[in-house]
Coordinates of C-alpha atoms and ligand atoms in Angstrom, one line a residue:
X1419 CA 95.1 91.3 76.1
X1420 CA 91.8 89.5 75.7
X1421 CA 93.7 86.2 75.1
X1422 CA 95.6 86.6 78.3
X1423 CA 92.5 87.3 80.3
X1424 CA 90.8 84.2 78.8
X1425 CA 94.0 82.1 79.5
X1426 CA 94.0 83.4 83.1
X1427 CA 90.3 82.4 83.5
X1428 CA 91.0 78.9 82.1
X1429 CA 93.8 78.5 84.6
X1430 CA 91.5 79.1 87.6
X1431 CA 88.4 77.2 86.3
X1432 CA 88.3 73.8 88.1
X1433 CA 88.7 70.7 85.9
X1434 CA 86.1 68.1 86.4
X1435 CA 88.3 65.5 88.1
X1436 CA 91.3 65.5 90.4
X1437 CA 93.1 62.6 92.0
X1438 CA 92.7 62.3 95.7
X1439 CA 94.5 59.8 97.8
X1440 CA 97.4 59.0 100.2
X1441 CA 101.1 58.2 100.1
X1442 CA 102.0 54.5 100.6
X1443 CA 105.4 53.3 101.7
X1444 CA 106.8 49.9 101.1
X1445 CA 106.9 48.6 104.7
X1446 CA 104.4 48.0 107.5
X1447 CA 104.5 49.0 111.2
X1448 CA 106.9 46.1 111.9
X1449 CA 109.3 47.2 109.2
X1450 CA 108.3 44.2 107.0
X1451 CA 107.9 44.6 103.2
X1452 CA 104.2 44.9 102.3
X1453 CA 102.8 42.3 100.1
X1454 CA 99.8 42.6 97.6
X1455 CA 97.3 41.7 100.3
X1456 CA 98.5 44.4 102.7
X1457 CA 98.1 47.1 99.9
X1458 CA 94.7 45.8 99.1
X1459 CA 93.6 46.1 102.7
X1460 CA 94.9 49.7 102.8
X1461 CA 93.4 50.7 99.4
X1462 CA 90.0 49.4 100.5
X1463 CA 90.3 51.0 103.9
X1464 CA 91.1 54.4 102.2
X1465 CA 88.0 54.1 100.0
X1466 CA 85.8 53.3 102.9
X1467 CA 87.0 56.0 105.3
X1468 CA 83.9 57.4 107.0
X1469 CA 83.1 61.0 106.0
X1470 CA 85.0 60.9 102.6
X1471 CA 82.3 59.7 100.2
X1472 CA 84.7 57.0 98.9
X1473 CA 86.8 59.7 97.2
X1474 CA 90.3 58.6 98.4
X1475 CA 90.9 56.3 95.4
X1476 CA 94.5 57.1 94.5
X1477 CA 97.9 55.9 95.8
X1478 CA 101.3 57.6 95.5
X1479 CA 104.2 55.1 95.6
X1480 CA 107.9 55.7 96.1
X1481 CA 109.3 52.8 94.2
X1482 CA 108.1 50.5 91.3
X1483 CA 110.1 47.6 92.5
X1484 CA 109.1 45.0 95.2
X1485 CA 112.0 45.1 97.7
X1486 CA 115.2 43.9 96.1
X1487 CA 113.6 41.4 93.8
X1488 CA 113.4 43.5 90.7
X1489 CA 109.8 42.4 90.3
X1490 CA 107.0 45.0 90.0
X1491 CA 105.8 46.6 93.3
X1492 CA 103.0 44.4 94.5
X1493 CA 100.9 47.5 95.0
X1494 CA 100.3 47.5 91.3
X1495 CA 98.3 44.2 91.4
X1496 CA 96.5 45.5 94.5
X1497 CA 95.6 48.7 92.7
X1498 CA 94.2 46.7 89.8
X1499 CA 92.0 44.6 92.1
X1500 CA 90.7 47.6 93.9
X1501 CA 90.5 50.1 91.0
X1502 CA 93.0 52.4 92.7
X1503 CA 94.7 55.0 90.5
X1504 CA 98.5 55.3 90.9
X1505 CA 101.1 58.0 91.0
X1506 CA 104.0 55.7 90.3
X1507 CA 107.4 56.4 91.9
X1508 CA 110.9 55.7 90.7
X1509 CA 113.5 55.7 93.5
X1510 CA 116.7 57.6 92.3
X1511 CA 118.6 58.7 95.4
X1512 CA 121.6 56.5 96.0
X1513 CA 120.2 54.1 93.4
X1514 CA 123.0 53.1 91.0
X1515 CA 120.7 51.5 88.5
X1516 CA 117.3 53.1 88.0
X1517 CA 116.8 50.9 84.9
X1518 CA 115.6 48.2 87.4
X1519 CA 112.7 50.5 88.3
X1520 CA 111.9 51.2 84.6
X1521 CA 112.1 47.4 83.9
X1522 CA 109.6 46.7 86.7
X1523 CA 107.2 49.1 85.1
X1524 CA 107.5 47.7 81.6
X1525 CA 107.1 44.2 83.1
X1526 CA 103.8 45.3 84.7
X1527 CA 102.7 46.7 81.4
X1528 CA 103.4 43.4 79.7
X1529 CA 101.7 41.4 82.5
X1530 CA 98.5 43.6 83.0
X1531 CA 98.2 45.8 79.9
X1532 CA 95.5 48.5 80.2
X1533 CA 94.2 47.2 83.5
X1534 CA 97.4 48.7 84.8
X1535 CA 98.2 51.6 82.5
X1536 CA 94.7 53.1 82.7
X1537 CA 95.1 53.5 86.4
X1538 CA 98.4 55.6 86.1
X1539 CA 97.9 59.2 87.0
X1540 CA 101.6 60.0 86.3
X1541 CA 105.2 58.9 87.1
X1542 CA 107.4 60.7 89.6
X1543 CA 111.1 60.3 89.0
X1544 CA 112.5 60.7 92.5
X1545 CA 111.2 62.0 95.8
X1546 CA 112.8 64.9 97.8
X1547 CA 116.2 64.2 96.1
X1548 CA 117.1 67.9 95.6
X1549 CA 116.1 68.5 99.2
X1550 CA 118.7 66.0 100.3
X1551 CA 121.5 67.7 98.4
X1552 CA 123.4 69.9 100.7
X1553 CA 124.1 72.6 98.1
X1554 CA 120.8 74.2 98.7
X1555 CA 121.8 75.0 102.2
X1556 CA 118.6 73.7 103.8
X1557 CA 118.9 72.5 107.4
X1558 CA 118.4 68.9 108.4
X1559 CA 118.7 67.5 104.9
X1560 CA 120.2 64.0 104.9
X1561 CA 121.9 62.7 101.8
X1562 CA 122.3 61.0 99.5
X1563 CA 120.3 63.1 97.1
X1564 CA 120.5 63.9 93.4
X1565 CA 121.1 67.4 92.1
X1566 CA 118.6 69.1 89.7
X1567 CA 120.6 68.3 86.5
X1568 CA 120.9 64.6 87.7
X1569 CA 117.2 64.5 88.3
X1570 CA 116.5 65.9 84.8
X1571 CA 118.8 63.2 83.3
X1572 CA 116.9 60.5 85.1
X1573 CA 113.6 62.0 83.8
X1574 CA 114.9 61.7 80.3
X1575 CA 116.1 58.1 80.9
X1576 CA 112.5 57.2 82.1
X1577 CA 111.0 59.0 79.1
X1578 CA 113.1 56.9 76.8
X1579 CA 112.5 53.7 78.7
X1580 CA 108.7 54.2 78.5
X1581 CA 108.5 55.5 74.9
X1582 CA 106.5 53.2 72.7
X1583 CA 104.5 51.9 75.7
X1584 CA 101.0 52.8 76.8
X1585 CA 102.5 55.0 79.5
X1586 CA 104.4 57.2 77.1
X1587 CA 101.4 59.7 77.1
X1588 CA 101.3 59.9 80.9
X1589 CA 102.7 62.9 82.7
X1590 CA 106.3 62.4 83.9
X1591 CA 107.6 64.7 86.7
X1592 CA 109.3 64.8 90.0
X1593 CA 108.4 65.3 93.7
X1594 CA 110.4 67.6 96.0
X1595 CA 109.9 70.0 98.9
X1596 CA 108.4 73.4 98.2
X1597 CA 111.6 75.2 99.2
X1598 CA 113.6 73.6 96.5
X1599 CA 111.2 74.7 93.8
X1600 CA 110.4 78.1 95.2
X1601 CA 114.1 79.1 95.3
X1602 CA 114.3 81.9 92.8
X1603 CA 118.0 81.2 92.0
X1604 CA 116.8 78.9 89.2
X1605 CA 118.5 76.0 90.8
X1606 CA 115.6 73.7 90.0
X1607 CA 115.1 75.0 86.4
X1608 CA 116.5 71.7 84.8
X1609 CA 113.9 69.7 86.7
X1610 CA 111.1 72.0 86.0
X1611 CA 112.0 72.1 82.3
X1612 CA 112.2 68.3 82.1
X1613 CA 108.9 67.7 83.9
X1614 CA 105.2 67.6 82.8
X1615 CA 104.1 68.2 86.4
X1616 CA 105.6 69.5 89.6
X1617 CA 105.0 67.3 92.7
X1618 CA 105.2 69.5 95.8
X1619 CA 105.7 68.4 99.4
X1620 CA 105.0 71.0 102.1
X1621 CA 104.6 70.7 105.8
X1622 CA 104.1 73.9 107.8
X1623 CA 104.5 71.7 110.9
X1624 CA 108.3 71.4 110.0
X1625 CA 108.7 75.1 109.0
X1626 CA 109.8 76.0 112.5
X1627 CA 111.7 79.2 111.4
X1628 CA 108.3 80.7 110.6
X1629 CA 105.4 81.5 112.9
X1630 CA 104.0 78.0 112.3
X1631 CA 101.3 77.5 114.8
X1632 CA 98.1 75.8 113.5
X1633 CA 96.5 79.3 113.2
X1634 CA 98.9 79.9 110.3
X1635 CA 98.9 76.4 109.0
X1636 CA 96.5 77.0 106.0
X1637 CA 98.0 80.3 105.0
X1638 CA 101.6 78.9 105.3
X1639 CA 100.7 75.9 103.1
X1640 CA 99.1 78.0 100.4
X1641 CA 102.0 80.5 100.5
X1642 CA 104.3 77.5 99.9
X1643 CA 102.1 76.4 97.0
X1644 CA 101.9 79.8 95.4
X1645 CA 105.7 80.2 95.7
X1646 CA 106.1 76.9 93.9
X1647 CA 103.6 77.9 91.2
X1648 CA 105.5 81.1 90.7
X1649 CA 108.6 79.2 89.7
X1650 CA 106.8 76.3 87.9
X1651 CA 106.7 77.9 84.4
X1652 CA 103.1 77.1 83.9
X1653 CA 103.5 73.4 84.7
X1654 CA 100.7 72.0 86.9
X1655 CA 101.7 71.8 90.6
X1656 CA 100.3 68.7 92.3
X1657 CA 100.2 68.3 96.1
X1658 CA 102.2 65.1 96.7
X1659 CA 102.6 65.2 100.5
X1660 CA 101.2 67.3 103.3
X1661 CA 99.6 66.7 106.7
X1662 CA 99.7 67.6 110.3
X1663 CA 100.7 65.2 113.1
X1664 CA 98.3 64.1 115.9
X1665 CA 101.2 63.2 118.2
X1666 CA 104.9 64.1 118.2
X1667 CA 107.4 66.7 119.2
X1668 CA 106.7 70.4 119.3
X1669 CA 108.2 72.0 116.2
X1670 CA 108.7 75.8 116.6
X1671 CA 105.1 77.0 117.3
X1672 CA 103.5 73.9 115.8
X1673 CA 101.9 71.6 118.3
X1674 CA 100.8 68.1 117.3
X1675 CA 97.3 67.2 118.4
X1676 CA 94.2 65.5 117.1
X1677 CA 92.4 68.9 117.2
X1678 CA 95.1 70.6 115.2
X1679 CA 95.4 67.8 112.7
X1680 CA 91.6 68.0 112.2
X1681 CA 91.9 71.8 111.7
X1682 CA 94.7 71.4 109.2
X1683 CA 92.8 68.7 107.2
X1684 CA 89.5 70.7 107.2
X1685 CA 91.3 73.8 105.9
X1686 CA 94.1 72.6 103.6
X1687 CA 92.7 69.3 102.3
X1688 CA 89.2 70.7 101.8
X1689 CA 90.5 73.9 100.1
X1690 CA 92.7 71.7 97.8
X1691 CA 89.7 69.5 96.9
X1692 CA 87.6 72.6 96.3
X1693 CA 90.3 73.8 93.8
X1694 CA 90.5 70.4 92.1
X1695 CA 94.2 70.0 92.7
X1696 CA 95.6 66.5 92.5
X1697 CA 96.3 65.7 96.2
X1698 CA 98.0 62.7 97.9
X1699 CA 97.8 63.3 101.6
X1700 CA 100.4 62.3 104.2
X1701 CA 99.2 59.8 105.2
X1702 CA 96.6 57.1 105.8
X1703 CA 98.3 55.2 108.6
X1704 CA 101.7 55.6 110.4
X1705 CA 104.4 53.3 108.9
X1706 CA 106.6 53.3 112.0
X1707 CA 105.9 52.6 115.7
X1708 CA 108.9 54.8 116.7
X1709 CA 107.3 57.2 119.1
X1710 CA 109.9 60.0 118.3
X1711 CA 108.6 60.2 114.7
X1712 CA 105.5 62.5 114.4
X1713 CA 102.3 60.6 113.8
X1714 CA 100.8 61.8 110.5
X1715 CA 98.3 59.0 110.0
X1716 CA 94.7 60.1 109.7
X1717 CA 93.5 56.6 110.7
X1718 CA 94.6 54.7 113.8
X1719 CA 97.4 52.3 113.2
X1720 CA 95.4 49.0 113.5
X1721 CA 93.2 46.9 111.4
X1722 CA 90.2 49.1 112.1
X1723 CA 91.5 52.0 110.1
X1724 CA 89.2 54.2 112.3
X1725 CA 89.7 57.9 111.5
X1726 CA 91.3 59.8 114.3
X1727 CA 89.1 62.9 113.5
X1728 CA 86.4 64.1 111.1
X1729 CA 87.6 63.8 107.5
X1730 CA 84.5 65.3 105.9
X1731 CA 84.7 68.5 103.9
Ligands
LIG960 C1 118.7 79.0 96.8 O1 119.7 78.2 96.2 C2 121.0 78.6 96.3 C3 121.8 77.6 95.5 O2 121.6 77.8 94.2 C4 121.4 78.6 97.7 O3 122.7 79.2 97.8 C5 120.4 79.5 98.5 O4 120.8 79.4 99.9 C6 119.0 79.0 98.3 N1 118.1 80.0 99.0 C7 117.2 79.5 99.9 C8 116.3 80.6 100.5 O5 117.0 78.3 100.1
LIG961 C1 92.8 78.4 103.3 O1 93.6 79.1 102.3 C2 93.0 79.1 101.0 C3 94.0 79.7 100.0 O2 94.3 81.0 100.5 C4 91.7 79.8 101.1 O3 91.0 79.8 99.8 C5 90.8 79.1 102.1 O4 89.6 79.9 102.3 C6 91.5 79.0 103.4 N1 90.7 78.3 104.4 C7 90.4 78.7 105.6 C8 89.5 77.9 106.4 O5 90.9 79.8 106.0

């Protein structure tokens, strides 16, 4: 009894450090592949965002390969130059040979050593792959995805590929939407068992079958988080994507606006930071100029990187 009370307390006590940063895609507003210099500009801009005390020092990536070259993602070298920590990504959906991704990581280890590996917060094998599998019956999913057993197999391939390297001690896991994990059917059990951490994406803005106005944004987000934790078997749940758009289509009761995005940030981001949960916000800047896509960037999409709203907590 006493042990379980102490264990419960330990689980709620904040650790001394949590990663805080943004998600970074591979292409810029024009659709062009980003080079090292573009990542350096973004990583420096994130650190210098007014109101954030220089605390946005981490980057979540979706792939470890630079375009189709097979070479390491140039974001790695940019991270080394700017002391930006990395949640590495390995793209698995529709990817016939994820060994290319693993090889890019081991090349970067050879090239940079601990200057690279010390920055690695973890490695996510996949991104929203289960969400894209139609079997879950979730609306608006667009294949190709990977089913949970397939994701677990890729996680084990990555573990083998990185064994004996300086990254073998880093947490390896997966990123998917909260509703894949929270499904109590046990569908995601193979992924959860194979993972050291659970990366959760949750966007109340898109949850249009719920009363999802901004007034319910914070409570909806944390209900998603708690439902994921309930299925996570004690594995840490990291927040890998969330945000609220400043511009875009109405989604159920959710209205994009600068004021609503600010409310969402001040409630959800600030409560996550207060709880010392690793958090990669979506996102620093928009990565498309397509006006039909909701605008989740916290900073305007030009070289000023000016915040659209107050980012202080
Ligand atoms: C949970 O997953 C099962 C597949 O195992 C699916 O049939 C069901 O619709 C899912 N439930 C929800 C609420 O997504
Ligand atoms: C947001 O929800 C969290 C978790 O329930 C809570 O701790 C926090 O106080 C809420 N923030 C606001 C502003 O309501």
